[in-house]
mmCIF file of C-alpha atoms in Angstrom:
data_model
loop_
_atom_site.group_PDB
_atom_site.id
_atom_site.type_symbol
_atom_site.label_atom_id
_atom_site.label_comp_id
_atom_site.label_asym_id
_atom_site.label_seq_id
_atom_site.Cartn_x
_atom_site.Cartn_y
_atom_site.Cartn_z
ATOM 1 C CA MET A 187 -0.001 0.082 -0.181
ATOM 2 C CA LEU A 188 1.475 3.342 -0.686
ATOM 3 C CA PHE A 189 0.437 5.371 1.576
ATOM 4 C CA PRO A 190 -1.497 4.988 4.807
ATOM 5 C CA LYS A 191 -5.349 4.553 4.377
ATOM 6 C CA LEU A 192 -7.051 8.222 4.560
ATOM 7 C CA THR A 193 -9.359 7.572 7.482
ATOM 8 C CA ALA A 194 -6.876 6.817 9.530
ATOM 9 C CA LEU A 195 -4.571 9.817 8.322
ATOM 10 C CA LEU A 196 -7.641 12.095 9.768
ATOM 11 C CA LEU A 197 -7.804 10.711 12.542
ATOM 12 C CA ALA A 198 -4.483 10.072 14.001
ATOM 13 C CA SER A 199 -1.597 10.821 11.982
ATOM 14 C CA LEU A 200 -0.435 14.795 11.534
ATOM 15 C CA SER A 201 1.740 16.321 14.352
ATOM 16 C CA VAL A 202 4.088 18.944 13.845
ATOM 17 C CA VAL A 203 7.980 18.497 15.069
ATOM 18 C CA SER A 204 10.334 21.383 16.455
ATOM 19 C CA SER A 205 13.122 20.860 14.505
ATOM 20 C CA HIS A 206 14.214 18.996 11.323
ATOM 21 C CA ASP A 207 17.301 16.962 10.176
ATOM 22 C CA THR A 208 18.717 19.532 7.365
ATOM 23 C CA THR A 209 22.097 17.269 7.225
ATOM 24 C CA SER A 210 21.782 16.757 3.891
ATOM 25 C CA SER A 211 20.462 20.292 2.298
ATOM 26 C CA LEU A 212 22.930 22.248 4.359
ATOM 27 C CA ASN A 213 25.815 20.257 3.149
ATOM 28 C CA SER A 214 25.067 19.654 -0.422
ATOM 29 C CA LYS A 215 25.717 22.429 -2.983
ATOM 30 C CA LYS A 216 24.153 25.547 -3.434
ATOM 31 C CA ASP A 217 20.112 25.450 -4.236
ATOM 32 C CA VAL A 218 19.820 25.457 -8.286
ATOM 33 C CA PRO A 219 16.452 24.321 -9.878
ATOM 34 C CA ILE A 220 16.446 21.320 -11.978
ATOM 35 C CA ALA A 221 16.018 22.583 -15.328
ATOM 36 C CA GLU A 222 14.215 19.836 -16.839
ATOM 37 C CA ASN A 223 11.991 19.745 -14.249
ATOM 38 C CA SER A 224 11.052 23.687 -14.142
ATOM 39 C CA LEU A 225 9.803 26.236 -16.399
ATOM 40 C CA ALA A 226 11.762 28.052 -18.054
ATOM 41 C CA ASP A 227 11.356 32.021 -17.471
ATOM 42 C CA LEU A 228 8.485 32.690 -19.491
ATOM 43 C CA LEU A 229 9.485 36.213 -20.413
ATOM 44 C CA LYS A 230 11.874 34.357 -23.093
ATOM 45 C CA VAL A 231 9.346 32.014 -24.214
ATOM 46 C CA GLU A 232 6.808 32.278 -27.232
ATOM 47 C CA LYS A 233 4.991 28.956 -26.464
ATOM 48 C CA PRO A 234 5.162 26.577 -23.396
ATOM 49 C CA PRO A 235 8.184 24.762 -22.794
ATOM 50 C CA SER A 236 8.700 21.872 -24.630
ATOM 51 C CA ASN A 237 9.368 19.686 -21.190
ATOM 52 C CA TRP A 238 5.521 20.488 -20.082
ATOM 53 C CA VAL A 239 2.205 19.706 -21.965
ATOM 54 C CA PRO A 240 -0.349 21.991 -21.365
ATOM 55 C CA SER A 241 -3.967 20.760 -22.062
ATOM 56 C CA ASP A 242 -7.699 22.312 -22.502
ATOM 57 C CA GLN A 243 -8.078 26.156 -22.838
ATOM 58 C CA THR A 244 -4.080 26.801 -21.419
ATOM 59 C CA VAL A 245 -2.509 29.658 -22.911
ATOM 60 C CA LEU A 246 0.946 31.213 -22.726
ATOM 61 C CA GLU A 247 0.527 35.402 -22.577
ATOM 62 C CA GLU A 248 2.679 38.146 -21.736
ATOM 63 C CA GLY A 249 5.100 35.741 -19.739
ATOM 64 C CA ARG A 250 2.475 34.092 -17.521
ATOM 65 C CA ILE A 251 0.684 30.643 -18.498
ATOM 66 C CA ILE A 252 -2.975 31.320 -18.003
ATOM 67 C CA LEU A 253 -5.190 28.113 -17.075
ATOM 68 C CA THR A 254 -8.476 29.380 -17.230
ATOM 69 C CA PRO A 255 -8.230 32.470 -19.824
ATOM 70 C CA LYS A 256 -11.862 33.057 -20.291
ATOM 71 C CA LYS A 257 -15.575 32.019 -18.626
ATOM 72 C CA GLN A 258 -16.377 28.610 -18.044
ATOM 73 C CA THR A 259 -13.131 27.084 -18.886
ATOM 74 C CA LYS A 260 -10.422 24.806 -17.699
ATOM 75 C CA GLY A 261 -6.573 24.236 -17.846
ATOM 76 C CA ALA A 262 -3.764 22.328 -16.803
ATOM 77 C CA LEU A 263 -0.104 22.254 -17.160
ATOM 78 C CA TRP A 264 1.990 18.757 -16.023
ATOM 79 C CA LEU A 265 5.264 18.077 -16.509
ATOM 80 C CA LYS A 266 5.817 15.920 -19.297
ATOM 81 C CA ASP A 267 7.873 13.270 -17.505
ATOM 82 C CA PRO A 268 7.469 12.384 -14.282
ATOM 83 C CA VAL A 269 10.136 13.018 -11.711
ATOM 84 C CA LYS A 270 12.271 10.563 -9.893
ATOM 85 C CA LEU A 271 11.718 10.693 -6.009
ATOM 86 C CA THR A 272 15.372 10.868 -4.259
ATOM 87 C CA LYS A 273 15.579 11.603 -0.354
ATOM 88 C CA GLU A 274 13.580 14.955 -0.952
ATOM 89 C CA PHE A 275 12.447 17.641 -3.077
ATOM 90 C CA THR A 276 11.097 21.643 -3.118
ATOM 91 C CA ILE A 277 8.660 22.390 -5.700
ATOM 92 C CA GLU A 278 7.780 26.652 -5.574
ATOM 93 C CA TRP A 279 4.945 27.722 -7.882
ATOM 94 C CA THR A 280 4.325 31.693 -8.142
ATOM 95 C CA VAL A 281 0.992 31.896 -9.305
ATOM 96 C CA ARG A 282 -1.913 34.510 -8.823
ATOM 97 C CA SER A 283 -5.947 34.734 -9.561
ATOM 98 C CA VAL A 284 -7.475 37.918 -11.109
ATOM 99 C CA ASN A 285 -11.190 38.607 -12.733
ATOM 100 C CA TYR A 286 -13.040 37.304 -10.401
ATOM 101 C CA GLU A 287 -13.578 37.533 -6.248
ATOM 102 C CA GLY A 288 -16.345 35.238 -4.612
ATOM 103 C CA LYS A 289 -17.515 32.092 -3.880
ATOM 104 C CA SER A 290 -16.981 29.321 -6.675
ATOM 105 C CA THR A 291 -16.904 25.616 -7.496
ATOM 106 C CA GLY A 292 -14.123 26.390 -9.222
ATOM 107 C CA GLY A 293 -10.173 26.364 -7.987
ATOM 108 C CA MET A 294 -6.684 25.421 -8.348
ATOM 109 C CA ALA A 295 -4.963 21.919 -7.607
ATOM 110 C CA PHE A 296 -0.992 21.398 -7.516
ATOM 111 C CA TRP A 297 -0.518 17.976 -7.994
ATOM 112 C CA PHE A 298 2.351 15.045 -6.823
ATOM 113 C CA ILE A 299 0.825 11.825 -7.513
ATOM 114 C CA SER A 300 1.492 8.391 -8.779
ATOM 115 C CA SER A 301 2.478 8.239 -12.650
ATOM 116 C CA ASP A 302 0.324 5.580 -12.836
ATOM 117 C CA LYS A 303 -2.979 7.466 -11.503
ATOM 118 C CA MET A 304 -4.019 9.887 -14.080
ATOM 119 C CA LYS A 305 -7.414 8.892 -15.447
ATOM 120 C CA ASP A 306 -9.868 11.355 -15.606
ATOM 121 C CA SER A 307 -10.163 15.083 -15.149
ATOM 122 C CA SER A 308 -13.280 15.866 -12.996
ATOM 123 C CA LEU A 309 -11.106 16.700 -10.009
ATOM 124 C CA TYR A 310 -10.468 20.983 -10.563
ATOM 125 C CA ASN A 311 -9.141 19.477 -14.212
ATOM 126 C CA GLY A 312 -7.225 16.598 -12.308
ATOM 127 C CA PRO A 313 -7.901 13.011 -11.175
ATOM 128 C CA ALA A 314 -10.590 12.559 -8.857
ATOM 129 C CA LYS A 315 -8.830 9.806 -8.099
ATOM 130 C CA PHE A 316 -4.947 9.669 -7.119
ATOM 131 C CA SER A 317 -2.675 8.380 -5.442
ATOM 132 C CA GLY A 318 0.045 11.044 -3.519
ATOM 133 C CA LEU A 319 -0.653 14.520 -2.798
ATOM 134 C CA GLN A 320 -3.162 17.218 -3.686
ATOM 135 C CA ILE A 321 -2.712 20.842 -2.732
ATOM 136 C CA LEU A 322 -6.048 22.913 -3.598
ATOM 137 C CA VAL A 323 -6.568 26.680 -3.644
ATOM 138 C CA ASP A 324 -10.775 27.504 -3.547
ATOM 139 C CA ASN A 325 -13.138 29.935 -2.157
ATOM 140 C CA ASN A 326 -16.150 27.657 -1.447
ATOM 141 C CA GLY A 327 -15.274 25.629 1.296
ATOM 142 C CA PRO A 328 -16.463 26.824 5.488
ATOM 143 C CA LEU A 329 -13.279 28.353 5.453
ATOM 144 C CA GLY A 330 -13.724 30.896 2.146
ATOM 145 C CA GLN A 331 -10.502 31.544 0.438
ATOM 146 C CA SER A 332 -8.118 29.317 1.688
ATOM 147 C CA ILE A 333 -5.058 26.759 0.672
ATOM 148 C CA ARG A 334 -5.992 22.652 1.833
ATOM 149 C CA GLY A 335 -3.657 19.325 1.843
ATOM 150 C CA GLN A 336 -5.268 15.932 0.376
ATOM 151 C CA LEU A 337 -3.833 13.143 0.569
ATOM 152 C CA SER A 338 -4.856 9.454 -0.974
ATOM 153 C CA ASP A 339 -3.610 6.226 -1.710
ATOM 154 C CA GLY A 340 -5.741 5.775 -4.743
ATOM 155 C CA SER A 341 -8.663 3.800 -2.748
ATOM 156 C CA ILE A 342 -11.327 6.533 -3.144
ATOM 157 C CA ALA A 343 -12.560 8.894 -5.453
ATOM 158 C CA PHE A 344 -12.841 12.589 -4.169
ATOM 159 C CA LYS A 345 -15.596 14.940 -4.654
ATOM 160 C CA LYS A 346 -16.116 18.180 -4.672
ATOM 161 C CA ASP A 347 -18.623 18.856 -2.096
ATOM 162 C CA ASP A 348 -16.884 16.526 0.748
ATOM 163 C CA ILE A 349 -13.441 17.016 -0.573
ATOM 164 C CA TYR A 350 -12.571 19.488 2.829
ATOM 165 C CA ASP A 351 -14.111 16.594 5.386
ATOM 166 C CA LYS A 352 -10.840 15.123 3.882
ATOM 167 C CA SER A 353 -8.742 17.373 4.019
ATOM 168 C CA PHE A 354 -5.473 16.865 6.331
ATOM 169 C CA GLY A 355 -4.318 20.353 6.569
ATOM 170 C CA SER A 356 -5.565 24.076 5.870
ATOM 171 C CA CYS A 357 -5.346 27.925 6.146
ATOM 172 C CA LEU A 358 -6.537 30.852 5.061
ATOM 173 C CA MET A 359 -5.476 32.305 2.039
ATOM 174 C CA GLY A 360 -6.396 35.669 0.395
ATOM 175 C CA TYR A 361 -5.925 35.121 -3.094
ATOM 176 C CA GLN A 362 -8.697 36.896 -4.557
ATOM 177 C CA GLY A 363 -9.077 40.395 -5.361
ATOM 178 C CA THR A 364 -5.607 41.223 -5.962
ATOM 179 C CA SER A 365 -3.435 40.728 -8.545
ATOM 180 C CA VAL A 366 -0.334 40.192 -6.854
ATOM 181 C CA PRO A 367 1.358 36.764 -7.300
ATOM 182 C CA VAL A 368 1.486 34.279 -4.501
ATOM 183 C CA THR A 369 4.840 31.568 -3.892
ATOM 184 C CA ILE A 370 3.828 28.664 -2.877
ATOM 185 C CA ARG A 371 6.713 25.846 -1.221
ATOM 186 C CA LEU A 372 5.876 22.109 -1.003
ATOM 187 C CA SER A 373 8.816 20.686 0.517
ATOM 188 C CA TYR A 374 9.498 17.126 1.700
ATOM 189 C CA SER A 375 12.651 15.078 3.475
ATOM 190 C CA GLU A 376 12.553 11.803 4.010
ATOM 191 C CA SER A 377 14.294 10.571 7.102
ATOM 192 C CA LEU A 378 18.036 9.705 7.598
ATOM 193 C CA ASP A 379 17.905 7.316 10.117
ATOM 194 C CA SER A 380 15.892 6.002 13.114
ATOM 195 C CA THR A 381 16.629 9.009 15.323
ATOM 196 C CA SER A 382 15.115 11.316 11.980
ATOM 197 C CA THR A 383 11.601 11.484 10.667
ATOM 198 C CA ASN A 384 10.346 12.682 7.468
ATOM 199 C CA MET A 385 8.875 16.363 7.258
ATOM 200 C CA LEU A 386 6.747 17.780 4.691
ATOM 201 C CA LYS A 387 6.042 21.151 4.673
ATOM 202 C CA LEU A 388 3.259 23.761 2.785
ATOM 203 C CA GLN A 389 4.799 27.306 2.744
ATOM 204 C CA VAL A 390 2.962 30.465 1.162
ATOM 205 C CA ASP A 391 5.338 33.256 1.074
ATOM 206 C CA ASN A 392 7.421 31.893 3.333
ATOM 207 C CA ARG A 393 4.766 31.550 5.513
ATOM 208 C CA VAL A 394 4.096 28.057 7.170
ATOM 209 C CA CYS A 395 0.717 26.787 6.237
ATOM 210 C CA PHE A 396 0.883 23.523 7.756
ATOM 211 C CA GLN A 397 3.844 20.483 8.332
ATOM 212 C CA THR A 398 3.909 17.291 9.379
ATOM 213 C CA ASN A 399 6.063 13.894 10.139
ATOM 214 C CA LYS A 400 3.737 11.680 9.054
ATOM 215 C CA ILE A 401 3.788 11.135 5.546
ATOM 216 C CA ASN A 402 5.975 9.341 3.414
ATOM 217 C CA PHE A 403 6.313 9.459 -0.477
ATOM 218 C CA PRO A 404 7.582 5.852 -1.673
ATOM 219 C CA LYS A 405 10.426 5.500 -3.352
ATOM 220 C CA ASP A 406 10.153 2.152 -4.754
ATOM 221 C CA ALA A 407 6.687 0.845 -4.933
ATOM 222 C CA ILE A 408 6.208 -1.533 -7.881
ATOM 223 C CA ALA A 409 2.900 0.227 -8.717
ATOM 224 C CA ASN A 410 5.327 3.158 -10.346
ATOM 225 C CA ASN A 411 8.673 2.638 -9.530
ATOM 226 C CA GLY A 412 9.204 5.979 -7.348
ATOM 227 C CA LEU A 413 8.447 7.741 -10.472
ATOM 228 C CA TYR A 414 5.554 11.226 -9.603
ATOM 229 C CA ASN A 415 3.611 13.317 -11.845
ATOM 230 C CA VAL A 416 3.879 16.841 -11.123
ATOM 231 C CA GLY A 417 1.415 19.614 -12.823
ATOM 232 C CA VAL A 418 -1.405 21.930 -11.807
ATOM 233 C CA THR A 419 -4.701 21.896 -13.457
ATOM 234 C CA ALA A 420 -7.455 24.474 -12.860
ATOM 235 C CA ASP A 421 -11.295 24.918 -13.745
ATOM 236 C CA ASN A 422 -13.229 28.472 -13.648
ATOM 237 C CA ALA A 423 -16.787 27.022 -13.059
ATOM 238 C CA ASN A 424 -19.330 29.831 -14.113
ATOM 239 C CA THR A 425 -16.905 32.459 -13.590
ATOM 240 C CA GLU A 426 -14.373 34.433 -15.546
ATOM 241 C CA GLU A 427 -11.431 33.884 -12.777
ATOM 242 C CA SER A 428 -8.388 33.555 -14.128
ATOM 243 C CA PHE A 429 -5.709 31.297 -12.772
ATOM 244 C CA GLU A 430 -2.102 31.928 -13.856
ATOM 245 C CA VAL A 431 0.964 30.200 -13.363
ATOM 246 C CA LEU A 432 4.410 32.247 -13.321
ATOM 247 C CA LYS A 433 6.980 30.434 -12.296
ATOM 248 C CA MET A 434 7.848 27.088 -11.403
ATOM 249 C CA GLU A 435 10.900 25.645 -10.073
ATOM 250 C CA TYR A 436 11.619 22.023 -9.169
ATOM 251 C CA TYR A 437 14.474 21.074 -6.714
ATOM 252 C CA ASP A 438 16.327 17.875 -5.599
ATOM 253 C CA VAL A 439 16.979 19.547 -2.137
ATOM 254 C CA VAL A 440 15.270 20.834 0.299
ATOM 255 C CA THR A 441 16.202 24.079 0.023
ATOM 256 C CA GLU A 442 17.061 27.061 2.149
ATOM 257 C CA GLU A 443 13.975 29.032 1.858
ATOM 258 C CA ALA A 444 11.742 25.886 2.925
ATOM 259 C CA LEU A 445 13.765 26.045 6.309
ATOM 260 C CA ILE A 446 12.784 29.317 7.254
ATOM 261 C CA PRO A 447 11.913 28.891 11.127
ATOM 262 C CA ASN A 448 8.243 29.255 11.958
ATOM 263 C CA ILE A 449 8.300 32.362 13.376
ATOM 264 C CA LYS A 450 4.718 33.824 11.814
ATOM 265 C CA GLU A 451 2.606 30.997 10.587
ATOM 266 C CA MET A 452 -0.412 31.165 8.402
ATOM 267 C CA GLY A 453 -3.594 32.551 9.739
ATOM 268 C CA GLN A 454 -6.404 30.296 10.716
ATOM 269 C CA PRO A 455 -10.031 31.121 11.570
ATOM 270 C CA ARG A 456 -11.554 30.554 14.871
ATOM 271 C CA MET A 457 -14.414 28.504 15.843
ATOM 272 C CA ILE A 458 -17.218 29.102 18.876
ATOM 273 C CA ALA A 459 -18.475 26.176 20.145
ATOM 274 C CA LYS A 460 -21.111 27.072 22.939
ATOM 275 C CA ILE A 461 -21.359 24.573 25.846
ATOM 276 C CA ILE A 462 -25.130 24.512 27.859
ATOM 277 C CA ASP A 463 -24.494 22.824 31.478
ATOM 278 C CA GLN A 464 -27.650 20.570 31.390
ATOM 279 C CA SER A 465 -27.829 20.644 35.327
ATOM 280 C CA THR A 466 -27.246 24.558 35.690
ATOM 281 C CA GLY A 467 -28.443 25.889 32.662
ATOM 282 C CA GLU A 468 -24.888 27.818 32.280
ATOM 283 C CA VAL A 469 -23.845 28.785 29.066
ATOM 284 C CA LYS A 470 -20.360 29.811 28.027
ATOM 285 C CA THR A 471 -18.728 29.572 24.825
ATOM 286 C CA VAL A 472 -15.261 27.413 24.150
ATOM 287 C CA GLU A 473 -13.028 29.225 21.526
ATOM 288 C CA LYS A 474 -11.115 26.089 19.292
ATOM 289 C CA SER A 475 -9.672 26.284 15.781
ATOM 290 C CA VAL A 476 -10.333 24.861 12.669
ATOM 291 C CA LEU A 477 -6.901 22.746 12.671
ATOM 292 C CA ASP A 478 -7.853 21.566 16.112
ATOM 293 C CA GLU A 479 -11.524 20.061 14.763
ATOM 294 C CA GLN A 480 -9.475 18.581 12.243
ATOM 295 C CA ASN A 481 -6.748 16.948 14.529
ATOM 296 C CA ASP A 482 -5.759 17.531 18.029
ATOM 297 C CA LYS A 483 -2.435 16.958 16.751
ATOM 298 C CA THR A 484 -2.390 19.108 13.855
ATOM 299 C CA SER A 485 -0.608 22.954 14.191
ATOM 300 C CA ASN A 486 0.526 25.132 11.667
ATOM 301 C CA TYR A 487 3.429 26.535 14.395
ATOM 302 C CA GLU A 488 5.881 25.156 16.049
#
């Protein structure tokens, strides 16, 4: 089995650690993106780079790849060749949303998934059944404008209307109503020995959204031989929301930026629970974070 069962993951898996074994990254050469796994400078090209596969309505225009250029459109951009996972990686996407602000059943999804699980495009123009990780940016869930992570072992098909119940971590991210791009950084490091742990971390503009040491990406699974598809997909539903990609860089190390201490965490909404004493009728309120509601071992702050 490639990943823990999703239900087990949601009920018991996530935890934040206060330190990270960074020996392999700190002792490595200067962080340089892997050219064949990254986007070329889009200001210097006239068509999408040949190492990427655009689909649907995706276009290159004025130094940016527009996944949803018009109302009610879909787009996708997948790395042509799967990446071979070694011990660690960092992926940085610089993206933005323009032309619409408000609730929508559309969204933009980032993928790191098994190369044998590309069966359909029904979930934000990506596969509803996948083995690996999806990072979703949308404004239709209970948090409003947010970014969240979904992990799957490929045994179930996700649906838009219940995907929020299957998130293992999330945070507020105000991406609509501004033309300023955001940089989403996903980093992963495999444990080096029995004294260290895996670490998966998501940052937005250098602020930590969530991190966990409970996720493992197999490197030698029979199903995919350690190969993973990397891509971004989008669906703007019945709106004119334009999801755009300005930059993407892939590293085979955990970069120095990914090791920035958690001085500032991403914003989290607060939830208020009303408690009524049945014997006295006394009413009091208790404040809890959304991450506490999702899992009492989840946090976005060290």
